GROMACS .gro file of C-alpha atoms in nm:
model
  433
    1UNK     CA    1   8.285   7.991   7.343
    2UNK     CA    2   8.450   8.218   7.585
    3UNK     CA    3   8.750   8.017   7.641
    4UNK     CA    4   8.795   7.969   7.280
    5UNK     CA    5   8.777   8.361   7.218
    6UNK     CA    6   9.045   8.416   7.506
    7UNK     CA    7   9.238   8.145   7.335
    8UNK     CA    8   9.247   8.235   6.985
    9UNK     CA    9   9.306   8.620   7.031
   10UNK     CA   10   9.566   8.611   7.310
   11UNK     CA   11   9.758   8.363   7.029
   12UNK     CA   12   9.773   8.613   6.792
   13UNK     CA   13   9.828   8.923   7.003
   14UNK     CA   14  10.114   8.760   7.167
   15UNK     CA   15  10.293   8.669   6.901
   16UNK     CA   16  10.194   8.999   6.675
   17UNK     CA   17  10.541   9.154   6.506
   18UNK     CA   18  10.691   9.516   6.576
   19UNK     CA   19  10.723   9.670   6.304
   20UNK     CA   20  10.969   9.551   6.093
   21UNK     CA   21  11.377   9.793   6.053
   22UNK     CA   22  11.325  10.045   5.857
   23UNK     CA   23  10.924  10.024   5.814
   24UNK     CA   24  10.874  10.372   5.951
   25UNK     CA   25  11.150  10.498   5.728
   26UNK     CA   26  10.900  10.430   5.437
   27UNK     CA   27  10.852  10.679   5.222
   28UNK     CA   28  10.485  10.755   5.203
   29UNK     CA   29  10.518  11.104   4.949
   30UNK     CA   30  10.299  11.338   4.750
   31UNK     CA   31  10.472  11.552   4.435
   32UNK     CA   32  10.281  11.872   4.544
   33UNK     CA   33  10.517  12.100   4.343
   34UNK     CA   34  10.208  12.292   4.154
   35UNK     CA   35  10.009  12.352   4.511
   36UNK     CA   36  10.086  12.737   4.518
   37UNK     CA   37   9.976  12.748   4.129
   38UNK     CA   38   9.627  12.578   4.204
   39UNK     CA   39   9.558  12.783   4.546
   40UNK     CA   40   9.642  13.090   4.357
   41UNK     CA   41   9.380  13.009   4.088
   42UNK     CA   42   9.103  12.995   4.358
   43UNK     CA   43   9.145  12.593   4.420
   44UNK     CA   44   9.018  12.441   4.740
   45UNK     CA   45   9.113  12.117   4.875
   46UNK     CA   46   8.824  11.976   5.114
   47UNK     CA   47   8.767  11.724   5.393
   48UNK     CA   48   8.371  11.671   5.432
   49UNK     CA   49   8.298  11.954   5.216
   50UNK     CA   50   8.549  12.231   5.430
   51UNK     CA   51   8.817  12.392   5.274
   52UNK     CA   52   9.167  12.278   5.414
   53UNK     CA   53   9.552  12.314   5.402
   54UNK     CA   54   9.641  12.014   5.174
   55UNK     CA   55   9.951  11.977   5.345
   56UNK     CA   56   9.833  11.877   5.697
   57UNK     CA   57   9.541  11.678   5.504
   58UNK     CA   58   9.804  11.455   5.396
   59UNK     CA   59  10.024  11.449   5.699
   60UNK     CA   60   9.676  11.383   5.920
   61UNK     CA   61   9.641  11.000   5.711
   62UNK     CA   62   9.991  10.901   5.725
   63UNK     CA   63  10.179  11.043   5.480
   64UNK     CA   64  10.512  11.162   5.565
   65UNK     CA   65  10.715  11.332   5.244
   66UNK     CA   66  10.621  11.591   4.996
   67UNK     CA   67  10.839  11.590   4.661
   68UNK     CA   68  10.893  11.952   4.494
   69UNK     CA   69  11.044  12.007   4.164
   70UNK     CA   70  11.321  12.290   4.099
   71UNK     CA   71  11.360  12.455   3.775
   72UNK     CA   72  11.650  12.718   3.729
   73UNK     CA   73  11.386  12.977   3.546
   74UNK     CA   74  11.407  13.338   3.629
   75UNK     CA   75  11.132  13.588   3.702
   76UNK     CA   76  11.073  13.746   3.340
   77UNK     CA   77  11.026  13.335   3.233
   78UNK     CA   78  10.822  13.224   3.534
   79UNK     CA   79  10.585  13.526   3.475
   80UNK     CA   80  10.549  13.452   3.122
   81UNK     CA   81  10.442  13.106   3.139
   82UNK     CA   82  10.358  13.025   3.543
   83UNK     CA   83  10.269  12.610   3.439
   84UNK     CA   84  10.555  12.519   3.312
   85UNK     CA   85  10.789  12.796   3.426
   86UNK     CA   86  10.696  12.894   3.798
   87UNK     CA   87  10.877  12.633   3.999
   88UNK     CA   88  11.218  12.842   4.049
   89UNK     CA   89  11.376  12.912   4.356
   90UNK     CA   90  11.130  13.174   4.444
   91UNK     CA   91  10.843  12.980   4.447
   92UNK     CA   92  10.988  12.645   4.603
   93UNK     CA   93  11.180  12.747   4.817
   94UNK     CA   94  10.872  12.919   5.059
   95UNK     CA   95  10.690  12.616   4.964
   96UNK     CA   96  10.937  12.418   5.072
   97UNK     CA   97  10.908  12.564   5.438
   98UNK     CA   98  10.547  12.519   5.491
   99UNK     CA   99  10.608  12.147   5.407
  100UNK     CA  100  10.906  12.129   5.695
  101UNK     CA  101  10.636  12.352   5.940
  102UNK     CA  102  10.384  12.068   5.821
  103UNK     CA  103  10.603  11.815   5.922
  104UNK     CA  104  10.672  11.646   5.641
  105UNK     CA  105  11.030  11.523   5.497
  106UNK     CA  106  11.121  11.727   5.162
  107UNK     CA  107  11.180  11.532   4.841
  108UNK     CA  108  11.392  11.770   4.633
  109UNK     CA  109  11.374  11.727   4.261
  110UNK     CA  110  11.637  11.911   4.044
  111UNK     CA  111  11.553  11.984   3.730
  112UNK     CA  112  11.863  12.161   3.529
  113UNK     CA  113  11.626  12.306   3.319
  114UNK     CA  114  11.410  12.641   3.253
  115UNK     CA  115  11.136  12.402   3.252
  116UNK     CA  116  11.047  12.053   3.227
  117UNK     CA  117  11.303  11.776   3.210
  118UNK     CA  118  11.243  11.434   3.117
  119UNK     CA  119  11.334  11.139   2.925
  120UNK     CA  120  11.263  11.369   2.567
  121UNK     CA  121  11.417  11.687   2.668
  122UNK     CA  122  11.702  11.783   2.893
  123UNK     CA  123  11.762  12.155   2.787
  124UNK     CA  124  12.025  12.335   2.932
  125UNK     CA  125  11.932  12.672   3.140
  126UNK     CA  126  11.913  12.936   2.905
  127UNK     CA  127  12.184  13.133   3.121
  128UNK     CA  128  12.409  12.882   3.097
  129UNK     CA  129  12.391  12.811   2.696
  130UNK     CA  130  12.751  12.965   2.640
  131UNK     CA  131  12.954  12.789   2.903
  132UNK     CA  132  13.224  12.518   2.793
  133UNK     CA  133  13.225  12.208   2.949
  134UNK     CA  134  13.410  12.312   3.210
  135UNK     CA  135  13.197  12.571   3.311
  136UNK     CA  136  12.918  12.385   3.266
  137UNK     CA  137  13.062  12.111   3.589
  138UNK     CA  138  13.199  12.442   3.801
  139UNK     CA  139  12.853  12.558   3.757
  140UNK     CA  140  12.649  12.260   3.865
  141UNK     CA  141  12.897  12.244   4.156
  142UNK     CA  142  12.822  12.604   4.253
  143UNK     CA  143  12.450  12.574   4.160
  144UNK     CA  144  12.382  12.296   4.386
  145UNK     CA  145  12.600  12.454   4.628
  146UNK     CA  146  12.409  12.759   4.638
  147UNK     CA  147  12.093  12.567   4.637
  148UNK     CA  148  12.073  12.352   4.930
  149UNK     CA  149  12.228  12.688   5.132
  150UNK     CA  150  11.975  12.883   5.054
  151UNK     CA  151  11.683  12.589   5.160
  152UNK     CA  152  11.910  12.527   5.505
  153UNK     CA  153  11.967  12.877   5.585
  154UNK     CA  154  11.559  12.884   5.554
  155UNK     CA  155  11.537  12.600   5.798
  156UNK     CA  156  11.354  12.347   5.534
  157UNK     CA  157  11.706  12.134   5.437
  158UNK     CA  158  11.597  11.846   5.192
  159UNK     CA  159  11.599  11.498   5.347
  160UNK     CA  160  11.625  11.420   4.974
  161UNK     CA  161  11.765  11.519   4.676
  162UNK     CA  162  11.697  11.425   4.314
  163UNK     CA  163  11.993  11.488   4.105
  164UNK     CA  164  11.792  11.546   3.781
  165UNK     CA  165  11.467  11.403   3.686
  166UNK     CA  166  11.413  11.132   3.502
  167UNK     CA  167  11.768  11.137   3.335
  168UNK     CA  168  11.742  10.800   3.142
  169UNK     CA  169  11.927  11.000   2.827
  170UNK     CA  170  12.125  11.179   3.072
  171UNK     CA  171  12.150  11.535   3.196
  172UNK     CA  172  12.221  11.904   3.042
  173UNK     CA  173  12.234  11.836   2.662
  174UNK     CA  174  12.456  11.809   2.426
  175UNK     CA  175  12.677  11.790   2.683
  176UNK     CA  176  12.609  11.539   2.929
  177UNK     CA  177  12.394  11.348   2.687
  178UNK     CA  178  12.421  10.982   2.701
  179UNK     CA  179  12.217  10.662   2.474
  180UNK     CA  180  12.171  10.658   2.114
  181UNK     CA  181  12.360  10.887   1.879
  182UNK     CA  182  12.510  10.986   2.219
  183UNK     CA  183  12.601  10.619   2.348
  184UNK     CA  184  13.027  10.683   2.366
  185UNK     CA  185  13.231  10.586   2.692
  186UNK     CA  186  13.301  11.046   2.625
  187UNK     CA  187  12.979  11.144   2.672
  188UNK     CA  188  12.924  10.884   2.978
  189UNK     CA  189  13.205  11.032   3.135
  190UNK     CA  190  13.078  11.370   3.075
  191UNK     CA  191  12.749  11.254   3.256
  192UNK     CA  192  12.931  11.114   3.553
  193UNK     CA  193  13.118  11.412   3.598
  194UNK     CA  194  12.824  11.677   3.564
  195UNK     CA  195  12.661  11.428   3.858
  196UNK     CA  196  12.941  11.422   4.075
  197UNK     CA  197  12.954  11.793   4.087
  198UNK     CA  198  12.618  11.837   4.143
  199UNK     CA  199  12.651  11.561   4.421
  200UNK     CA  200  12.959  11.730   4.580
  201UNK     CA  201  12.778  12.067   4.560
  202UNK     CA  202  12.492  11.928   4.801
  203UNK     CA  203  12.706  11.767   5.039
  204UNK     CA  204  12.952  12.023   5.090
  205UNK     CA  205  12.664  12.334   5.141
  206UNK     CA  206  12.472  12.042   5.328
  207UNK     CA  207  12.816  12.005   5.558
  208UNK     CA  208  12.720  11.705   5.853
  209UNK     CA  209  12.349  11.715   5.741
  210UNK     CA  210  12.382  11.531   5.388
  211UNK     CA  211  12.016  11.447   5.237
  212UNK     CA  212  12.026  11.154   5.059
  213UNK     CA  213  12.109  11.118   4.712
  214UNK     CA  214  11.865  10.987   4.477
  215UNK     CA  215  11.907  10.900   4.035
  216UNK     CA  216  11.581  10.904   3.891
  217UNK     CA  217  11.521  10.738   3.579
  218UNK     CA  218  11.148  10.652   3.385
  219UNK     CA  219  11.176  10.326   3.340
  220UNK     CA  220  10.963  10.115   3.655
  221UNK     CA  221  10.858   9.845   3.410
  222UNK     CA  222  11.183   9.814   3.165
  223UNK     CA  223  11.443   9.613   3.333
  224UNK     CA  224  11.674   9.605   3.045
  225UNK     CA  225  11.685   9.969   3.022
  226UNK     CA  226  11.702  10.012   3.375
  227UNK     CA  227  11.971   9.757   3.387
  228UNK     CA  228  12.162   9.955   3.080
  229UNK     CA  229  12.159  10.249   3.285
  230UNK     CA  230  12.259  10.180   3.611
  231UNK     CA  231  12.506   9.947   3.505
  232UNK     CA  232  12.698  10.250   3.305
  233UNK     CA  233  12.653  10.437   3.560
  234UNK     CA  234  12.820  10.214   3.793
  235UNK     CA  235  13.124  10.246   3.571
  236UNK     CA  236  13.174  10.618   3.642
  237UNK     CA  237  13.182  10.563   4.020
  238UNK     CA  238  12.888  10.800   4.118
  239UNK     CA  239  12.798  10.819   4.479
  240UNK     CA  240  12.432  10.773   4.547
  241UNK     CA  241  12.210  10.665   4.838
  242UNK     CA  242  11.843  10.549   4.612
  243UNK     CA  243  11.700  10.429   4.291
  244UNK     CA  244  11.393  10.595   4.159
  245UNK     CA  245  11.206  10.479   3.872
  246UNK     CA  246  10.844  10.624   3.752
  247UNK     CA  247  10.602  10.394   3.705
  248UNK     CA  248  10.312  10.483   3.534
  249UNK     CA  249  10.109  10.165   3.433
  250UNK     CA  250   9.914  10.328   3.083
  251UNK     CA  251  10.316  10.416   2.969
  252UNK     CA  252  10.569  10.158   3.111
  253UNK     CA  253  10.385   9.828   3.127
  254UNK     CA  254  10.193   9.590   3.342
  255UNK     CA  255  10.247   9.523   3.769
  256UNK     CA  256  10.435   9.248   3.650
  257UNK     CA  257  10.686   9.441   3.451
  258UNK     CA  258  10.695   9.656   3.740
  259UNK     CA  259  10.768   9.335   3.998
  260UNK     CA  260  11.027   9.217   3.753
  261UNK     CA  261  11.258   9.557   3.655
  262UNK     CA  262  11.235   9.649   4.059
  263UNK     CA  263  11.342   9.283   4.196
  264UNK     CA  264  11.643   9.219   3.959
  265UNK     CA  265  11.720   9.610   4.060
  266UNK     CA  266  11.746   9.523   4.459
  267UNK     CA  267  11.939   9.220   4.338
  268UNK     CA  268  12.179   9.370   4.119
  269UNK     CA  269  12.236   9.708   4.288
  270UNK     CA  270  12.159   9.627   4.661
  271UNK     CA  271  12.017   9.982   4.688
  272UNK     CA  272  11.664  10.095   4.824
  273UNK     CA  273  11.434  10.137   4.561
  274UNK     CA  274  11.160  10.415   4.551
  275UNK     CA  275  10.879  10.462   4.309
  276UNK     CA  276  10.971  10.806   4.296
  277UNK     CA  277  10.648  10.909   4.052
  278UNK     CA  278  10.346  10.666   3.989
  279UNK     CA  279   9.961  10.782   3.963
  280UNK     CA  280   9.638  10.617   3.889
  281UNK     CA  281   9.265  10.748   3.748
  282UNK     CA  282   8.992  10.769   3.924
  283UNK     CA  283   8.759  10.823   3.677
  284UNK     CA  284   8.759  10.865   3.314
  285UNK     CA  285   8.979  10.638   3.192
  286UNK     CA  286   8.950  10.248   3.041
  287UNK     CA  287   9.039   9.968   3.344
  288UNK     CA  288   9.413   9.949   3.296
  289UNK     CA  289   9.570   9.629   3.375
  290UNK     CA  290   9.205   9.472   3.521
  291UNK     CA  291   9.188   9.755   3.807
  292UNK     CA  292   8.906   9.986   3.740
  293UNK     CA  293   8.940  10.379   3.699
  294UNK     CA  294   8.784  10.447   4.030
  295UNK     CA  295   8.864  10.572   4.347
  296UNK     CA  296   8.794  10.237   4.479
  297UNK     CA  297   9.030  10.125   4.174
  298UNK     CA  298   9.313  10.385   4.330
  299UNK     CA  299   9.316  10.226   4.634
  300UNK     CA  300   9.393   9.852   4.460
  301UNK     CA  301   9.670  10.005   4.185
  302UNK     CA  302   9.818  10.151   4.561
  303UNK     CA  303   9.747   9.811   4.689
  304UNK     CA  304   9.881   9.621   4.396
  305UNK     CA  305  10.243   9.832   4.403
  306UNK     CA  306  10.267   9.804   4.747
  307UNK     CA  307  10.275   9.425   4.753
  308UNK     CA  308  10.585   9.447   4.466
  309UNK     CA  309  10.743   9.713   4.704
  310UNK     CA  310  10.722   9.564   5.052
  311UNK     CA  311  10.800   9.207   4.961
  312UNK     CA  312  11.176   9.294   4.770
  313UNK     CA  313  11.507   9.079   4.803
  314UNK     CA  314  11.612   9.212   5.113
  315UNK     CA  315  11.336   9.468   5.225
  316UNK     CA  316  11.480   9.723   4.989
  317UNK     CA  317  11.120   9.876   4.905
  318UNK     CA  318  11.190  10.217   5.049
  319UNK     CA  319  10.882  10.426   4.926
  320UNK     CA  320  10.643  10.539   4.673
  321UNK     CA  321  10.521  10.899   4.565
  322UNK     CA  322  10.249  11.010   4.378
  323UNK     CA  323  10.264  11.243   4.076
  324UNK     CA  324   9.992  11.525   4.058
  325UNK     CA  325   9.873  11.457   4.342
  326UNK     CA  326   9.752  11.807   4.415
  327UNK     CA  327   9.592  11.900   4.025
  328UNK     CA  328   9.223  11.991   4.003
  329UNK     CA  329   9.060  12.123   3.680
  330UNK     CA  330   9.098  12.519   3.632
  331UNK     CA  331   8.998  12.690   3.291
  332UNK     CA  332   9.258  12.739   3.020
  333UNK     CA  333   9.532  12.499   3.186
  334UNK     CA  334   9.640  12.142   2.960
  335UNK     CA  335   9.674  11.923   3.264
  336UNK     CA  336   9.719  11.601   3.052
  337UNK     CA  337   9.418  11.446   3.213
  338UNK     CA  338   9.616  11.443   3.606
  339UNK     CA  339   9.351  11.651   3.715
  340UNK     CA  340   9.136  11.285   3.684
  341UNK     CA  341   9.430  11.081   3.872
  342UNK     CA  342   9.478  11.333   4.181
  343UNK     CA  343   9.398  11.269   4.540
  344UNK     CA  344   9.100  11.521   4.505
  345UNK     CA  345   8.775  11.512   4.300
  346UNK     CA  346   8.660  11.763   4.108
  347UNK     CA  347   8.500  11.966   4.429
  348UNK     CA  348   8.818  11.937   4.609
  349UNK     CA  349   8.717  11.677   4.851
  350UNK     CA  350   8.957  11.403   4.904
  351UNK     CA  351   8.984  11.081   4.750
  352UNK     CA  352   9.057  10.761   4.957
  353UNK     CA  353   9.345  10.710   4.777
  354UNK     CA  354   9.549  10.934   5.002
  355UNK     CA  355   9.465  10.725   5.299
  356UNK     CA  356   9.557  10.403   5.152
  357UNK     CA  357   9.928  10.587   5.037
  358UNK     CA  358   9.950  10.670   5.436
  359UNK     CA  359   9.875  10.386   5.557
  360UNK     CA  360  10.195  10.240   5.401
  361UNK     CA  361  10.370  10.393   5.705
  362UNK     CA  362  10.187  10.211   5.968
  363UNK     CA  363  10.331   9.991   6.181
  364UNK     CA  364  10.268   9.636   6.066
  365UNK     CA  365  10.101   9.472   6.346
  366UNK     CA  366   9.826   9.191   6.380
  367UNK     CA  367   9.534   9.255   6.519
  368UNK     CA  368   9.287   8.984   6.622
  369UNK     CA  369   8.911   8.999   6.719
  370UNK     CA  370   8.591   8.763   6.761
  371UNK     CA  371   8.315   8.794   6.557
  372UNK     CA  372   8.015   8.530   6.566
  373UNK     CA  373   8.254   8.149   6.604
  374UNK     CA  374   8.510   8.297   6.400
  375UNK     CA  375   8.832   8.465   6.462
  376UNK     CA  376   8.925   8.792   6.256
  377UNK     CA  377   9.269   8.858   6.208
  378UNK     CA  378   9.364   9.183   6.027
  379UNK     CA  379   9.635   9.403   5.962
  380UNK     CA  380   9.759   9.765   5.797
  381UNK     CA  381   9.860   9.817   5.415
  382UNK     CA  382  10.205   9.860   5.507
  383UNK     CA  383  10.220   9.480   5.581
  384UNK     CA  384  10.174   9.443   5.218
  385UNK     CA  385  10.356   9.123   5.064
  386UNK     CA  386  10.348   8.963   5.407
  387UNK     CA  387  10.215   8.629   5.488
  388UNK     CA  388   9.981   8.516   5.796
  389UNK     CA  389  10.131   8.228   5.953
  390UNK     CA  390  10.043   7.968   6.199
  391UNK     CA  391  10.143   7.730   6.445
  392UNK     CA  392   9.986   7.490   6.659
  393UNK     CA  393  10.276   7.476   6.960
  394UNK     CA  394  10.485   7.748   6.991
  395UNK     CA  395  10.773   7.520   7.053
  396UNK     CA  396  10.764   7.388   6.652
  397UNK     CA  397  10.987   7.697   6.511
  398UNK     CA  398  10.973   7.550   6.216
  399UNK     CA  399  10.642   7.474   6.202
  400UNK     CA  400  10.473   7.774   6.055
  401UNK     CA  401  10.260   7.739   5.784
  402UNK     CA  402  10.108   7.987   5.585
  403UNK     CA  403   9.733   8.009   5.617
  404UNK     CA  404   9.558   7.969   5.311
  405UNK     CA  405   9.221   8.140   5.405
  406UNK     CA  406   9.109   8.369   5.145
  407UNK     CA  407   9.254   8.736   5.248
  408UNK     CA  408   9.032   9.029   5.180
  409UNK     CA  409   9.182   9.320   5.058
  410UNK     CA  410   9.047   9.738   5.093
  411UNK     CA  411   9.141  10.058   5.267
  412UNK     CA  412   9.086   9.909   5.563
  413UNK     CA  413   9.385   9.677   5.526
  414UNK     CA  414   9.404   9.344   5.484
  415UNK     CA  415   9.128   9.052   5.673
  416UNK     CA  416   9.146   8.702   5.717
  417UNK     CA  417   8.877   8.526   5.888
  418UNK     CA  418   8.945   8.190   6.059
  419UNK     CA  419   8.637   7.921   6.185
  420UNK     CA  420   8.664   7.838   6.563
  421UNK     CA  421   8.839   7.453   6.633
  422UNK     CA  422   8.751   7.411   6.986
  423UNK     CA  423   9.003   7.096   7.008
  424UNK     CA  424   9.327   7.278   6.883
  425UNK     CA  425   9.523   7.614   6.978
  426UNK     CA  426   9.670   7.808   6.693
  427UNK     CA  427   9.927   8.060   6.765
  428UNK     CA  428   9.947   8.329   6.440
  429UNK     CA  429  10.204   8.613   6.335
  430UNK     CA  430  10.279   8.765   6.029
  431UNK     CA  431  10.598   8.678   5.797
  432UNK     CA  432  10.777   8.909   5.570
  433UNK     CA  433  10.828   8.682   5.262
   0.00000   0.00000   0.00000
């Protein structure tokens, strides 16, 4: 029995796989744009019961980006209504440095709006109502230019940048409208060219230190509207580094709409893909798609979108965020139920979901141990959508077959357990797919 423990685990620790390029480049993020507005309403966020930054909770189990939102409000408007009005330049930008002193990558998310933008609204500043067309490019230029300067000169320079949010229909209406009434090779161009100011803004403020440029749209689980959009987009030669696409399985359709709109994405545009805003309930809610609204459930939707992420054409799963990640219940707030599909429970202790987002990050390595005639090989979420493989003589190199034990799946990772076969030698490794 001893010789076949020494056997089977030095087979699969020798062969275990580094991590694979680019796996701790994996974005691993948290939108925590409304933290300020919950700890300023008396909200705690616990481990075991004690009150702690949320920040370094996150960074602590893996996590490694926070994404904040921008609005171009001004004091008198953030004042007035603080929910849907406070996230100006005031309030994100000092935000934006405790993230950076957390040690965390930022996630900046433009919105060219007073307030929310999103697939149904894109309104214009109210400061910038007047301006022509012309004016309205200058100014996106200088805004974005002004922008980034002031978050560098504060030492907390995006690592990257969402030009608009969710811009599907386009950005700044009327003007840079696009789809529908608005579908016209004018208004596209219009579009592009409000985006390539914006673009040229960051980079030039940004000089040598250029975040990367990401286009969000909403559409994770429409590939024909994704396709529509990026393909016009294409057209107008804008410069951009990532996709994002929200995915939110209650609005935009099942994991396999999801697996479908990202894979012909990585095919067709042969960029890296992020889930740039996807949640789940844990409690509260129907099952949605078979996964139960639990924080057990949480952990399997993070599972579940993983899997589609890590095992793209040509490893071009580059990250996934989660939307409201910091919302807890306060009185006289419309939260839209995200308050039940947070990483915190209604004390403020937090859920396991945050874990299993952080473990994404790990590297992907095999570990192996013996447990009562059976070997136990097991290894980190982030080696979601790979395959255990085996070989009997290392020699065969293409002899590796996947094994077909059943493979448990949890927080923990994923476990397969093999019987002892004291007249054979396996060799094992995992295989990105």
């Amino acid at each position: 029995m001893r010789w076949a423990l020494a056997r089977w685990l030095l087979a699969a620790l020798a062969v275990a796989p580094r991590s694979a390029a680019g796996d701790d480049e994996f974005i691993a993020g948290a939108d925590m744009s409304h933290l300020v507005f919950f700890e300023d309403r008396g909200v705690v966020y616990r481990e075991s019961g004690r009150g702690r930054d949320a920040l370094l909770l996150l960074k602590e189990r893996g996590l490694n980006c926070v994404r904040l939102r921008l609005f171009t409000s001004d004091a008198q408007q953030a004042a007035a209504n603080p929910y849907n009005s406070a996230n100006n330049l005031d309030y994100t930008l000092p935000l934006a440095v405790r993230v950076k002193r957390a040690g965390l990558q930022l996630l900046l998310d433009f919105h060219y709006s007073d307030s929310w933008a999103d697939p149904g609204k894109q309104t214009k500043p109210a400061a910038w109502t007047n301006l022509t067309f012309a004016q309205l490019e200058q100014r996106m230029y200088e805004y974005n230019s002004n922008t980034i300067a002031a978050f560098q000169a504060a030492g907390a320079l995006p690592d990257i940048v969402q030009v608009g949010n969710e811009v599907i229909g386009g950005v700044l209406w009327p003007e840079g409208r696009v789809g529908g009434a608005f579908e016209t090779p004018a208004q596209w161009s219009q579009f592009g060219r409000l985006l390539k100011a914006a673009i040229r803004g960051i980079k030039d403020a940004a000089a040598g230190s250029s975040p990367r440029i990401m286009i969000h749209i909403d559409r994770g689980g429409d590939w024909s509207g994704t396709q529509w959009f990026f393909d016009r987009l294409q057209q107008q030669q804008v410069e951009f580094d990532l996709i994002g696409l929200s995915y939110y399985p209650w609005w935009h359709g099942s994991l396999n709409a999801l697996r479908t709109c990202l894979r012909n994405a990585a095919q067709r545009y042969s960029r890296p893909i992020v889930v740039a805003e996807t949640a789940f309930p844990w409690t509260n809610a129907a099952d949605i798609f078979g996964i139960p609204a639990t924080p057990a459930g949480q952990v399997e939707f993070v599972i579940e979108v993983a899997k589609i992420l890590k095992s793209l054409p040509g490893r071009r799963g580059a990250g996934l965020v989660w939307w409201g990640t910091e919302y807890q219940w306060v009185p006289g707030v419309a939260l839209a139920g995200f308050d039940q599909r947070s990483f915190f429970d209604r004390s403020g202790e937090i859920l396991p979901v945050a874990s299993a987002v952080g473990q994404l990050t790990a590297p992907v390595r095999l570990h192996a141990r013996w447990e009562g005639g059976t070997l136990e090989l097991n290894w980190p979420l982030s080696g979601a959508g790979w395959s255990l493989v085996s070989v009997t003589h290392l020699g065969a190199v293409d002899g590796w077959l996947r094994v077909t034990n059943a493979v448990e799946e949890g927080l923990e990772g994923f476990k397969v357990r093999v019987p002892d076969r004291a007249d054979q030698s396996r060799f094992f490794r995992l295989r990105a797919d």
